[in-house]
Coordinates of C-alpha atoms in Angstrom, one line a residue:
Chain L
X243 CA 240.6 -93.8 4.8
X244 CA 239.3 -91.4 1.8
X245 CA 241.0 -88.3 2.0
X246 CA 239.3 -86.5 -1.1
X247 CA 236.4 -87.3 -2.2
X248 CA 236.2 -87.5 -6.1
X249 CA 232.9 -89.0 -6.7
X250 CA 232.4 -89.0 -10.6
X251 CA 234.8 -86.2 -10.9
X252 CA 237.2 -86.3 -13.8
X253 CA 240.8 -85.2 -12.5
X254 CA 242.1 -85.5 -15.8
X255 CA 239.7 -83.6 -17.5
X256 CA 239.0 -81.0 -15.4
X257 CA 242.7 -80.4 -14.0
X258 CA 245.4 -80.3 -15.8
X259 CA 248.4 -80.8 -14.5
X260 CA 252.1 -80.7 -16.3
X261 CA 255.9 -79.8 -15.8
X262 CA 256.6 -76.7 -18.3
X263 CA 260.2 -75.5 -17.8
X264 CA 261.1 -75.7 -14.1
X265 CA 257.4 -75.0 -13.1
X266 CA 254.6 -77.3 -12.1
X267 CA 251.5 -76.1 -13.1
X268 CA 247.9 -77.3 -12.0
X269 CA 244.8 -75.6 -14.4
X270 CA 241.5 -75.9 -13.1
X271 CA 239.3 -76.1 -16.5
X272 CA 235.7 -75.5 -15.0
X273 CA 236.8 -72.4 -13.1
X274 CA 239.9 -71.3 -15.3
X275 CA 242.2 -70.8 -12.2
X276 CA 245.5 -71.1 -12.1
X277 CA 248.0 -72.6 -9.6
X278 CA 252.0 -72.9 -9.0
X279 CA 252.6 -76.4 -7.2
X280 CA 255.5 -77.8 -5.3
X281 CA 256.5 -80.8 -6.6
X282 CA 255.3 -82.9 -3.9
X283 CA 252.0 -81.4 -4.9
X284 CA 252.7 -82.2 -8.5
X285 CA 253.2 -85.9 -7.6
X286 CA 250.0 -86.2 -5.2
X287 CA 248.0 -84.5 -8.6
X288 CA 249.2 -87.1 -10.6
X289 CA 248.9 -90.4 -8.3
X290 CA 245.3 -89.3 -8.1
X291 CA 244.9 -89.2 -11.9
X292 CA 246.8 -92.7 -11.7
X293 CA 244.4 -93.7 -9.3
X294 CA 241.4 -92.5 -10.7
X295 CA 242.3 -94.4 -13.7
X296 CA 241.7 -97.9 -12.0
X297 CA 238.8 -95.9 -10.3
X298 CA 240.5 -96.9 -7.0
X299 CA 239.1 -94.5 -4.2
X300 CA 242.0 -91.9 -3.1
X301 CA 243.7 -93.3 0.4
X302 CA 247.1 -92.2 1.3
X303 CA 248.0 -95.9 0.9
X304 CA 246.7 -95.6 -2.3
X305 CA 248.5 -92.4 -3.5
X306 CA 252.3 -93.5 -1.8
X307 CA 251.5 -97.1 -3.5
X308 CA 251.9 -94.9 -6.7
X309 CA 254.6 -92.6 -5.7
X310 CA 256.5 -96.0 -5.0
X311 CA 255.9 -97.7 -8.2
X312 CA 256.8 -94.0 -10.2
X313 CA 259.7 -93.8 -8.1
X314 CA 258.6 -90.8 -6.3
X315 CA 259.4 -89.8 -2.7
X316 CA 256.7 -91.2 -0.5
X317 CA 255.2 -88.9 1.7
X318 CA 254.4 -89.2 5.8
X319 CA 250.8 -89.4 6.2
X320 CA 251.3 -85.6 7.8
X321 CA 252.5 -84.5 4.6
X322 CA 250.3 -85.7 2.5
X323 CA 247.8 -84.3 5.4
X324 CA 248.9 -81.2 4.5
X325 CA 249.3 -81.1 1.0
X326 CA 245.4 -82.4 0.8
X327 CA 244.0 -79.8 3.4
X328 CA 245.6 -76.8 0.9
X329 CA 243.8 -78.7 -1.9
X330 CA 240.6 -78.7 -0.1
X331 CA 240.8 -75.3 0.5
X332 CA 240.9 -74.5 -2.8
X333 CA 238.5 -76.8 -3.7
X334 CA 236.2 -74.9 -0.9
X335 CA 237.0 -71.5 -2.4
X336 CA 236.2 -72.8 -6.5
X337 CA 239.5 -72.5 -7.7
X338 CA 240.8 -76.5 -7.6
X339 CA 238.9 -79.3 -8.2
X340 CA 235.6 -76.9 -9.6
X341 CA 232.6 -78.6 -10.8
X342 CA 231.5 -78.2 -14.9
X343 CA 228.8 -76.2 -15.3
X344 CA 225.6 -78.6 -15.9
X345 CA 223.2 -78.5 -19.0
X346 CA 224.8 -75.8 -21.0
X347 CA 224.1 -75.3 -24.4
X348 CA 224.2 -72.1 -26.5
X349 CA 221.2 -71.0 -26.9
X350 CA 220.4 -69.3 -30.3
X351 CA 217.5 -67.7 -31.6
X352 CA 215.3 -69.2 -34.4
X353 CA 216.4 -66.9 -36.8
X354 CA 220.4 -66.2 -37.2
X355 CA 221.6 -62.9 -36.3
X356 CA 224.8 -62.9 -38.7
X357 CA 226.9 -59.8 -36.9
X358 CA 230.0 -60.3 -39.0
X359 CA 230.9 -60.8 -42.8
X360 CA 233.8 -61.9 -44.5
X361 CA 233.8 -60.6 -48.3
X362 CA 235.6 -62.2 -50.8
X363 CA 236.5 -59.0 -52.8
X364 CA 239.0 -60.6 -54.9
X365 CA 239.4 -64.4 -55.9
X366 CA 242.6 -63.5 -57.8
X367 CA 246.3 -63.0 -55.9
X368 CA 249.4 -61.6 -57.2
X369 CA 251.5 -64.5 -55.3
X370 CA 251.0 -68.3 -55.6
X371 CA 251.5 -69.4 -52.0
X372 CA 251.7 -73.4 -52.5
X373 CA 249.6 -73.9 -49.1
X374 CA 247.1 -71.6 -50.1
X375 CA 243.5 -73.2 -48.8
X376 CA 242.1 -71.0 -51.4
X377 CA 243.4 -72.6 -54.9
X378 CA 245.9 -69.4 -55.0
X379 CA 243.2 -67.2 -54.5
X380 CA 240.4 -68.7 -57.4
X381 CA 239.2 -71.3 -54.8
X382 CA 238.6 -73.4 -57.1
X383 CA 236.5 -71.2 -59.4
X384 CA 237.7 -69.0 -62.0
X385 CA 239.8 -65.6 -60.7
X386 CA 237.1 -62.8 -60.4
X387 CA 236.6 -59.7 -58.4
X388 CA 233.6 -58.5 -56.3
X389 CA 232.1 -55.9 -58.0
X390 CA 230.3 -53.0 -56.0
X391 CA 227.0 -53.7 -56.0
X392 CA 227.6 -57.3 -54.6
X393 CA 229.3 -55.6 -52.2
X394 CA 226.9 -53.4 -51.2
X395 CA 224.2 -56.2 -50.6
X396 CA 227.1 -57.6 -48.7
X397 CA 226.4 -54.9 -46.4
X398 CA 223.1 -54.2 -46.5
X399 CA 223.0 -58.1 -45.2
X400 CA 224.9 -58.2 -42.2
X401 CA 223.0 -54.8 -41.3
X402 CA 220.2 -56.5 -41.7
X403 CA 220.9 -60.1 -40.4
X404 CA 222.5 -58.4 -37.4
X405 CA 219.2 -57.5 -35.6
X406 CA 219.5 -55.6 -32.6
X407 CA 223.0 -55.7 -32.5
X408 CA 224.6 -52.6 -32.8
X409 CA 228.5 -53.6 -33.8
X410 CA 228.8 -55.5 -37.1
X411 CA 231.7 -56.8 -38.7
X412 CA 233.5 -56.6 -42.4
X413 CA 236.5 -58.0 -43.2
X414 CA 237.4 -57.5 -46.7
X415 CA 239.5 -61.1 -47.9
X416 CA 240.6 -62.8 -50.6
X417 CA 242.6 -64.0 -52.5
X418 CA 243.9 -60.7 -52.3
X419 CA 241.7 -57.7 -51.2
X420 CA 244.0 -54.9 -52.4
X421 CA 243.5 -55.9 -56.1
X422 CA 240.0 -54.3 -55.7
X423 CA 241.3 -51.5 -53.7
X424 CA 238.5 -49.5 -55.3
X425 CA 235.6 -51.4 -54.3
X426 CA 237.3 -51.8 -50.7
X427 CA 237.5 -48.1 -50.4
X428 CA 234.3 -47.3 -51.8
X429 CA 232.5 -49.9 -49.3
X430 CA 234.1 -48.6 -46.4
X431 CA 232.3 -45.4 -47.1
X432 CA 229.0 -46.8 -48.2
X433 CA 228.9 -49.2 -44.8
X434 CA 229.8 -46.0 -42.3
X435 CA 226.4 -44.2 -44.2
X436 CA 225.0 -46.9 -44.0
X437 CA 225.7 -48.1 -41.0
X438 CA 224.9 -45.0 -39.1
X439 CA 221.5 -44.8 -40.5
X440 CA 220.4 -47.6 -39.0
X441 CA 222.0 -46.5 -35.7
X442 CA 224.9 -49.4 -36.1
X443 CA 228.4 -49.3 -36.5
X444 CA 230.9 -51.5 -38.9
X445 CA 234.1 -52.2 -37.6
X446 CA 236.5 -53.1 -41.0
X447 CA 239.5 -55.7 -41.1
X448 CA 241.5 -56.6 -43.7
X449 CA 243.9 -59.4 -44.7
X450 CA 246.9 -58.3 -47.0
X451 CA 249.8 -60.1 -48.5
X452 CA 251.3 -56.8 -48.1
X453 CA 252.5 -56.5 -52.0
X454 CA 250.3 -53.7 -52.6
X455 CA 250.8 -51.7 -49.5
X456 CA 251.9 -48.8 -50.8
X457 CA 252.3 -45.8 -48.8
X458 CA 248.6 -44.6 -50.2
X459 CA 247.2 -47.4 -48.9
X460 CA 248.7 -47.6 -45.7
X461 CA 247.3 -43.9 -45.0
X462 CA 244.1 -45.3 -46.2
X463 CA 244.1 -48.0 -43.8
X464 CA 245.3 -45.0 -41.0
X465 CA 242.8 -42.9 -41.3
X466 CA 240.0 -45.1 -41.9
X467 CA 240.6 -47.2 -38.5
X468 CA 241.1 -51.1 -40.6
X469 CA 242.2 -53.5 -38.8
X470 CA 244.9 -55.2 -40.6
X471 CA 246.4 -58.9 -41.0
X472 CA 249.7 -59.3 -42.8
X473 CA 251.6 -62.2 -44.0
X474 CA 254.9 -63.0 -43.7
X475 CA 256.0 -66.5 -43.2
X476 CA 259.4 -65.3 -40.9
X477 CA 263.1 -65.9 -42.4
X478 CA 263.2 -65.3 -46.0
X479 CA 264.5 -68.2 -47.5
X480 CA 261.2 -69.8 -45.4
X481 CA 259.1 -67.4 -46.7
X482 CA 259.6 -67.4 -50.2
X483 CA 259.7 -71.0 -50.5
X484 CA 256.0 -70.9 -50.2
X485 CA 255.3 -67.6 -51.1
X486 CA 256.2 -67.1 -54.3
X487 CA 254.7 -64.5 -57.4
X488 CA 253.5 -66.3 -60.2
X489 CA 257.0 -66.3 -61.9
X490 CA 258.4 -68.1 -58.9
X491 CA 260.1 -65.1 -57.1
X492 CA 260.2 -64.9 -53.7
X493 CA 257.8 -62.0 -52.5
X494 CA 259.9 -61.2 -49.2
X495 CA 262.0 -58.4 -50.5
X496 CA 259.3 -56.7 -51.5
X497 CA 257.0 -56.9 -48.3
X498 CA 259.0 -56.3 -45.6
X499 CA 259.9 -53.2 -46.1
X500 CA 256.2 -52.3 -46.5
X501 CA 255.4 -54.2 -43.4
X502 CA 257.7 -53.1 -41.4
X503 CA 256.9 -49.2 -42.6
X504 CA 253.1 -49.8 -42.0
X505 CA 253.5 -51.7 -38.4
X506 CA 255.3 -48.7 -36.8
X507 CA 252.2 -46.9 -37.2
X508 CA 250.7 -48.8 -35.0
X509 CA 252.6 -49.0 -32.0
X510 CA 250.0 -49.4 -29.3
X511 CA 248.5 -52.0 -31.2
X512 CA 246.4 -54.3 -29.0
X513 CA 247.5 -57.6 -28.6
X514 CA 244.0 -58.6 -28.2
X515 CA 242.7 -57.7 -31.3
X516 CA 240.8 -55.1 -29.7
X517 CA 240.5 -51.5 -31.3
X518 CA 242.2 -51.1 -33.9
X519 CA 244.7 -52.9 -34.3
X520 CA 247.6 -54.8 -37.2
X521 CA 249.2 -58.5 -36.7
X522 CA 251.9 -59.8 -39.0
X523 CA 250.7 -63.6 -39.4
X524 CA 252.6 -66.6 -41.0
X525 CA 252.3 -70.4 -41.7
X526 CA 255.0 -72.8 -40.8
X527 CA 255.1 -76.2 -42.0
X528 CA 257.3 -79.3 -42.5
X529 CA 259.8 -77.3 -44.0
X530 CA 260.2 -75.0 -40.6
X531 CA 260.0 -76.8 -37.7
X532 CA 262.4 -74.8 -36.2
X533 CA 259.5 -71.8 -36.7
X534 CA 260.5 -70.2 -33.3
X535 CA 263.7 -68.8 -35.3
X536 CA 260.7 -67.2 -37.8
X537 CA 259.2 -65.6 -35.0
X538 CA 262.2 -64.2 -33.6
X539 CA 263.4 -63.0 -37.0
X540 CA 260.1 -60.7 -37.5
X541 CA 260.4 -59.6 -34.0
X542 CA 263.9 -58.5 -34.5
X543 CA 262.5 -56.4 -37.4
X544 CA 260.8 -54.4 -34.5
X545 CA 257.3 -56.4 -35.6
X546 CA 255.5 -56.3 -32.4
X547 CA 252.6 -58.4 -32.9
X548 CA 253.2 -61.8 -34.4
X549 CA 251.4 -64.9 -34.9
X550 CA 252.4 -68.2 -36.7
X551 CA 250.1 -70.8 -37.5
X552 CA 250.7 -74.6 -38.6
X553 CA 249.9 -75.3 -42.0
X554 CA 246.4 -77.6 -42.5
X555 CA 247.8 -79.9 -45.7
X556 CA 246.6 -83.2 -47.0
X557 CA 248.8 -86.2 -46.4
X558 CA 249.8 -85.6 -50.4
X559 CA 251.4 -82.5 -49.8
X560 CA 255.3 -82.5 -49.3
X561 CA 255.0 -79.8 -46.9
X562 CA 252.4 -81.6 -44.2
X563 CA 253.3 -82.6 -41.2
X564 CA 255.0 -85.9 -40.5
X565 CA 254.9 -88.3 -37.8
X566 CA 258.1 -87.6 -35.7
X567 CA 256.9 -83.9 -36.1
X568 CA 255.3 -83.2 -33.3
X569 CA 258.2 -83.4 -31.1
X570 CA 260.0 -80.8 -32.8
X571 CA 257.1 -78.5 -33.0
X572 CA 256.7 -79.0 -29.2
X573 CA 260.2 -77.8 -28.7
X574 CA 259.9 -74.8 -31.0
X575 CA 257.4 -73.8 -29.1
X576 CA 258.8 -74.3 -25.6
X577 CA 261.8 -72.2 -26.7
X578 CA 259.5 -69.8 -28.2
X579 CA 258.1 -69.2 -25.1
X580 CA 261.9 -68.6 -23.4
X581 CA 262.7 -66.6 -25.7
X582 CA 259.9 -64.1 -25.3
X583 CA 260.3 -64.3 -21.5
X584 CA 264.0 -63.2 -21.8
X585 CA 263.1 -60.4 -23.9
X586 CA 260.2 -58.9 -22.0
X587 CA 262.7 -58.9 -19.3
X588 CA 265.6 -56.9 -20.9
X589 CA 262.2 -54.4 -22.8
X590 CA 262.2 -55.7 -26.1
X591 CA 258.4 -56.9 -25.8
X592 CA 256.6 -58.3 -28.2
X593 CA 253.4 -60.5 -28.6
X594 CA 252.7 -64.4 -29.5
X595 CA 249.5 -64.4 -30.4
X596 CA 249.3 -68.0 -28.9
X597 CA 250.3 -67.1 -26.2
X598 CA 248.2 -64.5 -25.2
X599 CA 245.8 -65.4 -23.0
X600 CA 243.3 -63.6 -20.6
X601 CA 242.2 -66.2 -17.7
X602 CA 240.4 -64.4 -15.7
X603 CA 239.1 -61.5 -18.1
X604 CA 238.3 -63.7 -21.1
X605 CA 235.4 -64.7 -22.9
X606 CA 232.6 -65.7 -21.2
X607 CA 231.4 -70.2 -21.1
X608 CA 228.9 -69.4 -23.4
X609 CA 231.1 -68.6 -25.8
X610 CA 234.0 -70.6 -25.2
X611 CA 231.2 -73.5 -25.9
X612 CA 230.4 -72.1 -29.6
X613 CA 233.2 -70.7 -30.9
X614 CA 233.5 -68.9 -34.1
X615 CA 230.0 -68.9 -34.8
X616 CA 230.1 -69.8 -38.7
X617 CA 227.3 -70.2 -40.4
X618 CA 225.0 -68.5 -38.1
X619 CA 227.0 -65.6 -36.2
X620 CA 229.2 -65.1 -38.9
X621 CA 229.3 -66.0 -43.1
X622 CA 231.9 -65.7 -45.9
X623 CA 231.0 -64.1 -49.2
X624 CA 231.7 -65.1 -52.3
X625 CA 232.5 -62.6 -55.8
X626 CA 229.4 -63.7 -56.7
X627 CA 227.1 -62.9 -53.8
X628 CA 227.1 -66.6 -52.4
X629 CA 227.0 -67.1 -48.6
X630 CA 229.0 -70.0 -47.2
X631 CA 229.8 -70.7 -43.3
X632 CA 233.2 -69.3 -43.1
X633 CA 236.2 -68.2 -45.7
X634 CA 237.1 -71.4 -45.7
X635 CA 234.4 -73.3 -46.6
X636 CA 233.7 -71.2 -50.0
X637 CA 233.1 -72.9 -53.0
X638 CA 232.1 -76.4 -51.6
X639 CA 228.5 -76.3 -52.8
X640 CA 227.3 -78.7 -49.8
X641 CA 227.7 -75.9 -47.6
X642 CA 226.5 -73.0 -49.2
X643 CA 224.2 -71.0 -47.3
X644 CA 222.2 -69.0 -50.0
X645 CA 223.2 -65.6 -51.8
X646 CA 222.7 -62.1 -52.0
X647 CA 220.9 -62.4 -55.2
X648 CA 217.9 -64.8 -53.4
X649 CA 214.7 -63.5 -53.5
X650 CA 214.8 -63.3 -49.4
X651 CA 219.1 -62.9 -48.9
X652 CA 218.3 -63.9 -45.2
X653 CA 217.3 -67.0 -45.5
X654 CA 219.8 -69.3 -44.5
X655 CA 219.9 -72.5 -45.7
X656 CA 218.3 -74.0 -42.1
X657 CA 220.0 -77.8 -42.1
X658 CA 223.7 -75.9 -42.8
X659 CA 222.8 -73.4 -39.9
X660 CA 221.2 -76.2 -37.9
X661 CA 224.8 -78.2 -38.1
X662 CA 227.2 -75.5 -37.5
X663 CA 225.3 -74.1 -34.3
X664 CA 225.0 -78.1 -33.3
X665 CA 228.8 -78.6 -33.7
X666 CA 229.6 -77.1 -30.2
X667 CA 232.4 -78.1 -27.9
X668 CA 229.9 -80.8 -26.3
X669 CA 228.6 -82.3 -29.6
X670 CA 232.1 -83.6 -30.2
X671 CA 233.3 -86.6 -28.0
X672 CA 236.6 -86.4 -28.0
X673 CA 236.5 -82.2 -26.6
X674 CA 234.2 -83.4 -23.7
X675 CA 237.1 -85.3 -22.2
X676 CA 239.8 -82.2 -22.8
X677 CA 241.2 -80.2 -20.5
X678 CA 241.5 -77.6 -23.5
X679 CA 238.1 -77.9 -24.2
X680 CA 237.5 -74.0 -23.1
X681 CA 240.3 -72.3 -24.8
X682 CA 239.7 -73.9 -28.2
X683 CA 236.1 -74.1 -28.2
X684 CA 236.5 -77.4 -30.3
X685 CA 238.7 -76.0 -32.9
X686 CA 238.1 -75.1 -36.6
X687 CA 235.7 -76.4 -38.1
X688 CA 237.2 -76.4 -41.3
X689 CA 240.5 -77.8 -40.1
X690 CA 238.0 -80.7 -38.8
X691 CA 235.9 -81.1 -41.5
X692 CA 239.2 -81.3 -43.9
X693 CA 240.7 -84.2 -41.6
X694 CA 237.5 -86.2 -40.9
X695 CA 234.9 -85.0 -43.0
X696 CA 233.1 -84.4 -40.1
X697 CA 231.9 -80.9 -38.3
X698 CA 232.1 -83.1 -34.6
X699 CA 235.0 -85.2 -35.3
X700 CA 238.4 -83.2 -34.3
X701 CA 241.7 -82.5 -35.9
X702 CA 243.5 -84.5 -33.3
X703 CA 247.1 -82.5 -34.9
X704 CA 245.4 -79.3 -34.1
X705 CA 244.3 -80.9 -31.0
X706 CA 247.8 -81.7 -29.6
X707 CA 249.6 -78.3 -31.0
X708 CA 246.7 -76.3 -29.0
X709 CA 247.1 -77.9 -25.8
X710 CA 251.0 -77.1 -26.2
X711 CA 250.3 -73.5 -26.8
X712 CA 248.3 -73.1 -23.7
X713 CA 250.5 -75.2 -21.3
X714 CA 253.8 -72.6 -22.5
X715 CA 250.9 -69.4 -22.7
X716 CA 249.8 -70.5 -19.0
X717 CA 253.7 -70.8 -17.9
X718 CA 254.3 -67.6 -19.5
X719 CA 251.8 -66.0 -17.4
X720 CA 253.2 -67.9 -14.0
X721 CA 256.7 -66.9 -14.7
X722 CA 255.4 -63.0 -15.7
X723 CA 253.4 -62.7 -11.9
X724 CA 256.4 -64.3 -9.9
X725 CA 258.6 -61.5 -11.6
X726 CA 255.9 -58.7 -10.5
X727 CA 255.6 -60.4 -7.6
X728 CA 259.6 -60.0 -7.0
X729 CA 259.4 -56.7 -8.4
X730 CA 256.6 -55.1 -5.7
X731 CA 258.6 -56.9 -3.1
X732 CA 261.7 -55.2 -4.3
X733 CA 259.9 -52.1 -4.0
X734 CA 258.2 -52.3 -0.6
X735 CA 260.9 -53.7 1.1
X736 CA 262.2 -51.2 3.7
X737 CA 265.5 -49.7 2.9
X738 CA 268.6 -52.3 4.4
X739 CA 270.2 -50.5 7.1
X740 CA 273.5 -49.2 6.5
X741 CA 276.2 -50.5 9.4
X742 CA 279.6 -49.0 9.2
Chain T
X57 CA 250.3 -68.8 3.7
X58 CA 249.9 -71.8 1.8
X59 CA 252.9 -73.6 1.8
X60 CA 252.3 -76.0 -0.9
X61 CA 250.2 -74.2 -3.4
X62 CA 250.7 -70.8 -4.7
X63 CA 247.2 -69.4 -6.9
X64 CA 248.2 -67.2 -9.8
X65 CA 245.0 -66.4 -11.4
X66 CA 241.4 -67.1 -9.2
X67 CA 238.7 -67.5 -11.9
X68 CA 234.8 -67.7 -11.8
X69 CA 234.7 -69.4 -15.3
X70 CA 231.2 -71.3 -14.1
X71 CA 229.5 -68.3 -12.7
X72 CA 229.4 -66.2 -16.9
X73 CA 226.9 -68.8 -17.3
X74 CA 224.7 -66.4 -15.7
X75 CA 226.7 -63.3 -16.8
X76 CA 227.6 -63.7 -20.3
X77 CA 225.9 -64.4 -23.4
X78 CA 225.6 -60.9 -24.8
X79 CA 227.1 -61.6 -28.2
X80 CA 228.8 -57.8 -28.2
X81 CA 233.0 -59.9 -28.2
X82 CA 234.4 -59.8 -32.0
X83 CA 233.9 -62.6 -33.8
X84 CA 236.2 -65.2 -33.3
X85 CA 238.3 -67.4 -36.0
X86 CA 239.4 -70.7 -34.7
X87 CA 242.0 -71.2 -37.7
X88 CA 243.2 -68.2 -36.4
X89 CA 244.0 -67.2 -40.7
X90 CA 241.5 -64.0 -40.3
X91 CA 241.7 -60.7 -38.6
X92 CA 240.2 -62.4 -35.4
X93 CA 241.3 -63.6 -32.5
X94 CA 240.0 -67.7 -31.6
X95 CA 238.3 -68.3 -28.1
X96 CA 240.7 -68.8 -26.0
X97 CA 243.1 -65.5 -27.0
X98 CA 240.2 -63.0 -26.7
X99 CA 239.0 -61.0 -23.9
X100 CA 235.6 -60.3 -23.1
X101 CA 234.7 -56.5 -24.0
X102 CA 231.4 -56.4 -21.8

């Protein structure tokens, strides 16, 4: 007899089911639920994904036949009765075995409405970071600064392109921003004018190496409300192996204590991004696979919010990725996630950005299926006033939107626009078949086009390390509501009675 | 009480098909090399 019926449903895609720590997890993709199984339950998941893969109806012959041959206890047919009628139950409420939403596709306007800007304010740096995506700051031009009245039709753009959206975005970027600390400054006082007038408001970011942040500049950033990314790569011999000055010095000596000054004035900084708000960022690579003990080291500098990305290298740099890697990365990150489990327990919080994630109050399908939005939500400036799809694509000419200096600035280039709003989660094969498909929205499109040449081929590296990140995020979360849980019961309990 | 299942987080994922859309969230950065969060480590702010 059929016990579930799974007629053209995808288990694999649309459930995913794993053993993270001493959990076992079941994520329902379509409705972003999540569930705590026994490990009976685990097993069942799993013969049914076994099953499905001969595309063998599911019997409770069929499902014991594969508990057998996996050397799993078989089940009576009452318990698997039982373990089937909870799973129905779910399935009946939307929160196991959901359907995908049919026939959705972002639907955009005919003309861009570009909300957010990226200006390239400086392609110079003071340091010589050896993974730098951006040539050590010239990407691949020569090393100039944005001068003012660039980046004033910077903003006069996006408050234009923007439409009838009322929030707008500037992040000042570089190479580094702070060596036009001038420009910066006087910008973010042209784009609040500015900005008002038309009834709109700018929120700022910038992204520092830190070397300049002198105490002015930290008040700067204070009272003007900028959102702020710093690097720091973690231990120092880690960072200043890749993030050397010019001369070859490490650059750590002289950051940290900046950092460290400017993140303390910040303490209710949202882990979210929301507000405004700082996060101390680094890149780990071959040389760190052990990167958790980087994360730990900036936390135990009292850095609250951290993130740590892996490094995006060609095969030809020493410091990419190897095969045998990934195991080791997959570690670091499962004690990562221990680690800040054990301290949020004992009150010495702090954030993983990767780890942070907001089920049930997160972004909406729509936008999980587009993503970033470069190249029609969002473009990249260059010193010169060029427009490209995103930071990382400037320079490469066969992506270049338009420029400032254009007789109509608006006017995107349509075909680049056309294959950047195409390249959504269901234009690429391989994310159709994901269970991660809605929490990385099809990943970078940089990161792809640098591994395949292709906007809708994936990074399959970036692929894997995603879907690690969100199986330990999701057990975070688990492990966090079973301690509430404990914690409410320890208070509504009624007091023991005392017997002498 | 379910004996075998325990639900952590109940989502309506599907159902901001009809909801969502608005464009007001922050742009997102899936590099995640910016001062933005990607996708899947935002919230929505409608």
């Amino acid at each position: 007899m059929e016990l579930l019926n799974f007629e053209r449903y995808r288990l694999k895609k649309n459930v995913h089911s794993y053993l993270q720590g001493d959990l076992f997890i079941a994520h329902d993709v379509n409705s972003g639920s999540l569930h705590l199984l026994d490990e009976r339950t685990f097993n069942v998941l799993k013969a049914i994904e076994d099953l499905q893969e001969v595309e063998e109806k599911v019997t409770s012959a069929g499902i014991n036949q594969i508990l057998r041959q996996t050397r799993k206890l078989a089940l009576t047919e009452e318990e698997l009765a039982e373990i089937i009628e909870e799973m129905e139950e779910l399935r009946q409420e939307g929160t196991l075995f959901s359907e995908e939403a049919e026939g959705i596709t972002p639907n955009y306007p005919e003309k861009p409405i570009v909300k957010a800007i990226c200006l390239h304010v400086a392609h110079d740096c003071n340091l010589r970071c050896e993974y730098c995506f951006a040539g050590t700051g010239a990407f691949g031009g020569s090393r100039t600064l944005m001068d003012l009245e660039t980046g004033k039709k910077g903003i006069d753009f996006v408050l234009e392109s923007s439409g009838h959206r009322n929030h707008c975005e500037v992040d000042f970027f570089g190479g580094e921003p702070l060596l036009n600390f001038g420009v910066v400054k006087a910008l973010v006082e042209y784009g609040k004018k500015a900005g008002s007038a038309k009834n709109k408001t700018i929120k700022f970011t910038l992204t520092t190496n830190g070397v300049l942040l002198n105490e002015e500049i930290q008040n700067y950033l204070e009272e003007e409300e900028i959102s702020v990314v710093l690097s720091l790569d973690g231990r120092p011999e880690v960072h200043d192996r890749m993030r050397p000055y010019a001369n070859g010095r490490g650059s750590y000596a002289k950051i940290t204590p900046l950092i460290k000054q400017f993140t303390t004035k910040r303490p209710e900084s949202s882990p979210y991004a929301l507000g405004t708000y700082y996060y101390v960022r680094g890149t780990y690579t071959h040389y760190n696979l052990d990167f958790d003990r980087d994360v730990i080291h900036m936390a135990d500098l009292g850095i609250k919010q951290i993130s740590v990305e892996p490094v995006v290298a060609g095969p030809e740099d020493a410091y990419a990725f190897q095969e045998g890697d990934i195991d080791k990365i997959r570690e670091a990150y499962d004690r990562l996630g221990e680690e800040l489990l054990k301290r949020r327990a004992q009150d010495r919080n702090f954030n993983f950005f990767h780890f942070n994630v907001a089920l049930d109050q997160g972004p909406c399908l729509l936008k999980r299926l587009s993503g970033c939005g470069a190249g029609h939500e969002y473009v990249a400036i260059s010193p010169e006033g060029d427009l490209y799809p995103c930071h990382q694509f400037v320079g490469q000419e066969a992506y270049k939107l338009g420029s400032l200096y254009n007789e109509n600035p608006l006017q995107l280039k349509p075909e680049v626009v056309k294959d950047f709003r195409s390249a959504n989660v269901y234009a690429k094969s391989t994310c159709r078949e994901c269970w991660a498909r809605f929490a990385c929205s099809g990943g970078c499109h940089a990161a792809n086009v640098a591994s395949t040449q292709k906007l809708t081929e994936v990074y399959t590296l970036g692929c894997e390390l995603q879907k690690k990140r969100l199986e330990v995020a999701l057990y975070i979360k688990i492990k966090e509501s079973l301690q509430n849980n404990d914690r409410l019961a320890d208070v509504s309990s009624p007091v023991p009675e005392i017997r002498c | 009480m379910a004996k075998h299942i325990q639900t952590i987080v109940k989502a309506n994922l599907s159902a901001t098909v009809k909801t969502g859309g608005c464009g007001k969230c922050q742009t997102s950065c899936q590099s995640a090399c910016k001062t933005s969060c990607t996708v899947g480590n935002q919230v929505c702010v409608k």
